[in-house]
């Protein structure tokens, strides 16, 4: 579901602050740049507030953020709802023991890692990223959390690219987004 | 200056929550892992609160921080830089401080990560160079800026961050880090800019 459809008055300002940059990182791609959202303290606060209002009464004990832009939205949500923040990272970045989840891209594969012991079987988790496209990364994140026995309550992103059907790739996990971009 | 010396009661818990991982990313390095701090909601909140209390009345209009991009650990670079160069997690501490103080948040990133027009600052490491970029137009002349990072080691990257901000005419009010490695003397490399840290690690 998308808050956009729900017509919260703050959404318009948030969507207006997202800059689309053509041909980045390569020709043909319209890149959804959230850095301009971060330059508007009110719109950035509204973004976080919308997420916090949705999740604060739901006993979420861990917010897992996908690097790197999930690190911008995840921690403020975690802080506001009193949850742990767990970074999900590319290989080689987390020190100590990790578990890994490989996932398939259009060309090739990638890998997401999480610290062993960071998340426990009775944890209720929220997965955060700035954007969902094909859903591959979110799916890998869900798998990491479920493999250690946590319950993934929902995935949440600022932006969804619905034409890429990422929502269908989440094994039935609900997805909440603020804006859609076609 | 370090809050540790000021003996704020919150600092003990913050320091205790930071995990030191030996021999990461390579043998001989004692890696300061702040992810364990993030697993303690009270300690994480205290960390952010201490920064916010310090800066909320200082008219800071922009908080700038680096993303956690990797340096390739298989490349040769010195022990001292690898602490700062690999696992910069300013992205985690910067945004909450910006949100609480009403400032903009500006990410500083390695090349090719920021779309659109950027300015670049190259900086020299003991062996080789690195580069930090900022969006053109993100920061305006006369803005008052805070640079945030999880850790300061030699100060090379903080220095590059400050240069980027000053080149567009902003005034860097202070640099703020959770952890300082004082033996690496990064504080001296900041061109006289003040540095505020919560904990020191020797």
XYZ file of C-alpha atoms in Angstrom:
384
model
C 0.000 0.000 0.000
C 1.132 3.508 -0.614
C 0.537 6.556 1.564
C 0.345 8.529 -1.668
C -2.994 6.998 -2.374
C -4.102 7.809 1.122
C -3.468 11.490 0.335
C -1.712 12.481 3.529
C -0.986 16.182 3.006
C 2.701 15.703 3.744
C 3.217 13.350 0.809
C 3.005 16.049 -1.811
C 5.930 17.920 -0.288
C 7.991 14.741 0.033
C 7.422 13.697 -3.571
C 8.206 17.197 -4.790
C 11.581 17.065 -3.066
C 12.755 13.894 -4.765
C 14.905 14.705 -7.753
C 14.928 12.479 -10.802
C 18.309 12.412 -12.527
C 18.283 10.992 -16.058
C 20.940 8.594 -17.300
C 22.455 7.801 -13.922
C 24.315 5.584 -13.178
C 24.030 4.675 -16.849
C 22.081 5.782 -19.925
C 18.397 5.016 -19.864
C 18.026 4.935 -16.093
C 15.963 7.651 -14.386
C 17.602 7.796 -10.961
C 15.443 8.659 -7.969
C 17.656 10.969 -5.917
C 16.564 11.354 -2.305
C 19.438 13.664 -1.332
C 17.289 16.671 -2.244
C 14.688 15.438 0.235
C 17.375 15.517 2.936
C 18.088 19.163 2.118
C 14.585 20.087 3.255
C 14.460 19.554 7.023
C 10.649 19.729 7.094
C 10.158 17.202 4.334
C 12.791 14.872 5.814
C 11.088 15.114 9.208
C 7.691 14.420 7.601
C 9.134 11.331 5.921
C 10.398 9.924 9.199
C 7.211 10.947 11.028
C 5.051 9.049 8.538
C 7.049 5.880 9.151
C 7.164 6.353 12.923
C 3.417 6.966 13.154
C 2.820 3.723 11.332
C 5.197 1.560 13.362
C 5.410 2.906 16.869
C 2.613 0.927 18.448
C 3.499 -2.357 16.806
C 6.199 -3.796 19.064
C 8.906 -3.625 16.424
C 12.136 -4.609 18.174
C 14.526 -4.280 15.243
C 14.830 -1.987 12.261
C 17.100 -3.466 9.589
C 18.446 -0.943 7.100
C 19.934 -1.817 3.742
C 23.146 0.008 2.950
C 23.775 2.730 2.217
C 20.617 4.809 1.873
C 18.671 2.570 4.238
C 21.101 3.918 6.843
C 19.661 7.396 6.416
C 16.038 6.445 7.099
C 16.406 3.384 9.316
C 18.221 4.825 12.349
C 15.838 7.761 12.913
C 12.899 5.337 12.792
C 14.658 2.955 15.198
C 15.452 5.777 17.606
C 11.889 7.060 17.616
C 10.268 3.674 18.208
C 12.898 2.351 20.644
C 14.094 -0.483 18.404
C 17.584 -1.771 17.699
C 19.115 -0.738 14.383
C 20.838 -3.448 12.382
C 22.807 -2.565 9.251
C 22.625 -4.984 6.334
C 25.765 -4.634 4.293
C 27.736 -5.727 1.266
C 30.419 -8.340 1.934
C 33.590 -7.434 3.755
C 32.272 -4.485 5.695
C 30.892 -5.954 8.892
C 33.616 -7.076 11.297
C 33.273 -10.335 13.180
C 30.895 -13.165 12.403
C 28.259 -12.647 9.737
C 25.609 -14.576 7.847
C 25.290 -14.011 4.112
C 22.442 -14.107 1.641
C 23.170 -14.187 -2.044
C 20.625 -12.816 -4.448
C 20.256 -12.691 -8.174
C 20.393 -9.496 -10.223
C 19.445 -8.997 -13.827
C 23.069 -9.654 -14.731
C 24.973 -11.526 -12.083
C 24.453 -11.747 -8.367
C 25.060 -9.802 -5.188
C 25.251 -10.539 -1.501
C 23.911 -9.019 1.710
C 25.321 -9.719 5.181
C 24.133 -9.353 8.759
C 25.974 -9.771 12.047
C 25.485 -13.078 13.827
C 23.695 -12.412 17.092
C 22.346 -9.000 16.146
C 18.827 -10.318 15.638
C 17.164 -13.013 17.754
C 14.335 -15.456 17.184
C 11.742 -13.458 19.061
C 12.532 -10.183 17.303
C 9.849 -8.405 15.245
C 11.575 -6.707 12.348
C 11.021 -3.855 9.951
C 13.154 -3.688 6.789
C 13.963 -0.188 5.513
C 15.439 1.040 2.262
C 15.070 4.257 0.293
C 13.586 2.582 -2.775
C 12.150 -0.717 -3.982
C 12.612 -1.596 -7.645
C 12.725 -5.306 -8.506
C 12.590 -6.302 -4.842
C 15.732 -8.427 -4.986
C 17.529 -6.659 -2.147
C 14.464 -6.485 0.077
C 13.919 -10.177 -0.509
C 17.500 -10.931 0.550
C 17.001 -8.792 3.647
C 13.805 -10.661 4.553
C 15.611 -13.963 4.134
C 18.470 -12.944 6.420
C 16.060 -11.975 9.179
C 13.880 -15.058 8.799
C 16.897 -17.357 8.753
C 17.716 -16.293 12.312
C 14.100 -16.809 13.309
C 12.874 -13.218 13.430
C 9.456 -12.243 12.171
C 9.493 -9.651 9.406
C 6.442 -7.506 10.087
C 6.755 -5.257 7.039
C 9.120 -3.747 4.493
C 9.075 -0.006 4.063
C 10.565 2.375 1.522
C 10.232 6.009 0.603
C 9.778 5.224 -3.109
C 8.366 2.325 -5.113
C 8.817 1.751 -8.840
C 5.639 -0.290 -9.292
C 6.327 -1.117 -12.953
C 9.193 -3.322 -11.774
C 6.797 -5.399 -9.663
C 9.071 -5.654 -6.639
C 6.048 -5.946 -4.379
C 5.312 -9.390 -5.811
C 8.768 -10.615 -4.955
C 8.456 -10.253 -1.206
C 6.963 -13.679 -0.484
C 3.726 -12.154 0.653
C 5.370 -9.756 3.116
C 3.564 -6.441 3.217
C 5.244 -3.392 1.714
C 4.487 0.198 2.731
C 5.761 3.092 0.635
C 5.213 6.814 0.678
C 5.428 7.614 -3.030
C 5.296 5.799 -6.334
C 7.252 6.691 -9.424
C 6.380 5.455 -12.905
C 37.456 17.825 23.870
C 35.959 14.593 25.011
C 32.734 14.133 26.949
C 34.412 11.118 28.556
C 36.606 13.436 30.528
C 33.566 15.427 31.519
C 32.163 12.250 33.021
C 28.638 12.518 31.722
C 26.985 9.402 33.144
C 25.742 8.321 29.732
C 29.241 7.970 28.326
C 30.098 4.844 30.302
C 27.261 2.919 28.735
C 28.101 4.246 25.289
C 31.744 3.226 25.586
C 30.838 -0.207 26.932
C 28.498 -0.842 24.045
C 31.228 -0.388 21.436
C 32.787 -3.689 20.456
C 36.461 -3.967 19.586
C 37.112 -6.623 16.952
C 40.752 -7.727 16.668
C 42.447 -8.263 13.312
C 39.791 -6.610 11.179
C 40.030 -5.708 8.333
C 43.510 -7.113 8.564
C 45.846 -8.546 11.213
C 47.054 -6.119 13.814
C 44.107 -3.745 13.633
C 41.767 -3.387 16.611
C 38.545 -2.393 14.878
C 36.091 -0.127 16.707
C 32.696 -1.619 15.881
C 29.789 0.711 16.634
C 27.129 -1.722 15.384
C 26.835 -3.068 18.932
C 26.026 0.445 20.107
C 23.155 0.483 17.622
C 21.819 -2.720 19.190
C 21.306 -0.882 22.484
C 18.480 1.595 21.877
C 19.243 3.514 25.073
C 22.943 3.891 24.254
C 22.161 4.906 20.663
C 19.622 7.454 21.878
C 22.096 8.780 24.462
C 24.756 9.162 21.760
C 22.474 11.206 19.540
C 21.113 13.181 22.499
C 24.592 14.217 23.607
C 25.351 15.605 20.169
C 21.949 17.286 19.861
C 22.258 18.929 23.279
C 25.585 20.370 22.238
C 24.501 21.690 18.847
C 20.828 22.557 18.978
C 21.356 26.201 19.922
C 24.342 26.807 17.690
C 22.382 27.716 14.537
C 23.748 24.799 12.588
C 22.060 24.764 9.190
C 23.805 21.734 7.709
C 25.072 18.410 9.036
C 27.489 16.684 6.654
C 28.615 13.075 6.971
C 30.306 10.350 5.010
C 28.713 7.152 3.823
C 30.164 3.793 4.611
C 31.796 3.122 1.306
C 34.545 0.599 1.307
C 38.150 0.885 0.477
C 39.241 -2.388 -0.975
C 40.939 -4.109 1.965
C 43.175 -6.063 -0.337
C 44.821 -2.885 -1.580
C 47.818 -1.772 0.339
C 47.161 1.054 2.621
C 48.440 1.719 6.097
C 47.014 0.468 9.322
C 46.204 3.977 10.448
C 44.020 4.879 7.483
C 42.168 1.641 7.302
C 40.370 2.439 10.508
C 38.873 5.552 9.015
C 38.815 4.564 5.402
C 36.735 1.448 5.422
C 33.894 1.735 7.793
C 32.846 5.321 8.006
C 29.340 5.303 9.300
C 28.550 8.973 9.508
C 25.327 8.146 7.668
C 24.018 6.553 10.816
C 24.709 9.411 13.243
C 24.387 12.424 10.964
C 20.713 12.225 9.972
C 19.309 11.886 13.510
C 21.347 14.904 14.599
C 20.153 16.866 11.562
C 16.521 15.933 12.216
C 16.680 16.931 15.866
C 18.415 20.259 15.215
C 16.359 21.212 12.143
C 19.405 21.197 9.865
C 19.773 19.817 6.367
C 21.637 16.546 5.979
C 24.280 16.413 3.260
C 25.892 13.087 2.380
C 29.560 13.090 1.372
C 30.401 10.146 -0.812
C 33.052 8.348 -2.802
C 33.057 9.031 -6.538
C 30.215 7.823 -8.733
C 27.694 7.503 -5.936
C 26.064 10.944 -6.124
C 24.024 11.620 -9.253
C 24.195 14.991 -10.975
C 26.786 17.700 -10.497
C 29.347 17.279 -7.744
C 32.483 18.903 -6.410
C 35.386 16.657 -5.461
C 38.110 16.831 -2.877
C 41.066 14.568 -3.310
C 43.132 13.824 -0.301
C 46.383 12.097 0.272
C 46.825 9.015 2.381
C 50.091 7.519 3.443
C 50.025 5.291 0.386
C 47.857 6.645 -2.396
C 44.904 8.994 -2.627
C 41.189 9.025 -2.016
C 38.355 11.305 -3.019
C 35.213 12.679 -1.382
C 32.345 14.342 -3.262
C 29.450 16.642 -2.412
C 26.523 17.791 -4.504
C 26.825 21.207 -6.110
C 24.223 23.488 -4.558
C 23.605 21.368 -1.485
C 25.427 23.802 0.779
C 25.408 27.566 0.320
C 27.909 30.235 1.248
C 27.465 31.435 4.805
C 25.868 28.251 6.089
C 27.013 26.954 9.455
C 28.066 23.321 9.193
C 28.747 20.389 11.478
C 30.773 17.417 10.191
C 29.863 14.103 11.800
C 31.583 10.744 11.648
C 31.577 7.641 13.820
C 35.339 7.730 14.359
C 38.364 9.992 13.874
C 41.732 8.328 13.356
C 44.330 10.327 11.390
C 41.825 13.036 10.501
C 42.449 12.832 6.769
C 38.861 12.293 5.744
C 37.437 14.823 8.213
C 39.882 17.296 6.766
C 38.670 16.544 3.240
C 35.065 16.921 4.379
C 35.800 20.317 5.901
C 37.551 21.443 2.747
C 34.518 20.591 0.634
C 32.284 22.687 2.872
C 34.680 25.600 3.083
C 35.217 25.645 -0.665
C 31.538 26.483 -1.152
C 31.780 29.185 1.489
C 30.231 27.427 4.451
C 31.597 27.895 7.953
C 32.514 24.624 9.658
C 31.554 25.151 13.280
C 32.878 21.847 14.609
C 33.619 18.214 13.837
C 31.858 15.623 15.959
C 32.678 11.930 16.318
C 31.596 9.156 18.616
C 35.153 7.782 18.984
C 38.613 9.329 18.809
C 41.874 7.417 18.512
C 44.031 10.122 20.097
C 47.308 8.280 19.484
C 46.843 8.951 15.768
C 46.724 12.713 16.397
C 43.858 13.395 14.020
C 42.817 16.377 16.106
C 45.962 18.219 15.033
C 45.118 17.756 11.382
C 41.905 19.746 11.478
C 43.375 23.181 10.720
C 42.408 24.474 14.128
C 38.760 23.434 13.831
C 37.348 22.211 17.122
C 36.637 18.516 17.543
C 34.109 17.050 19.963
C 34.118 13.341 20.762
C 32.244 11.188 23.222
C 34.825 8.482 23.895
C 38.533 7.921 23.379
C 40.169 4.620 22.600
C 43.870 3.956 23.007
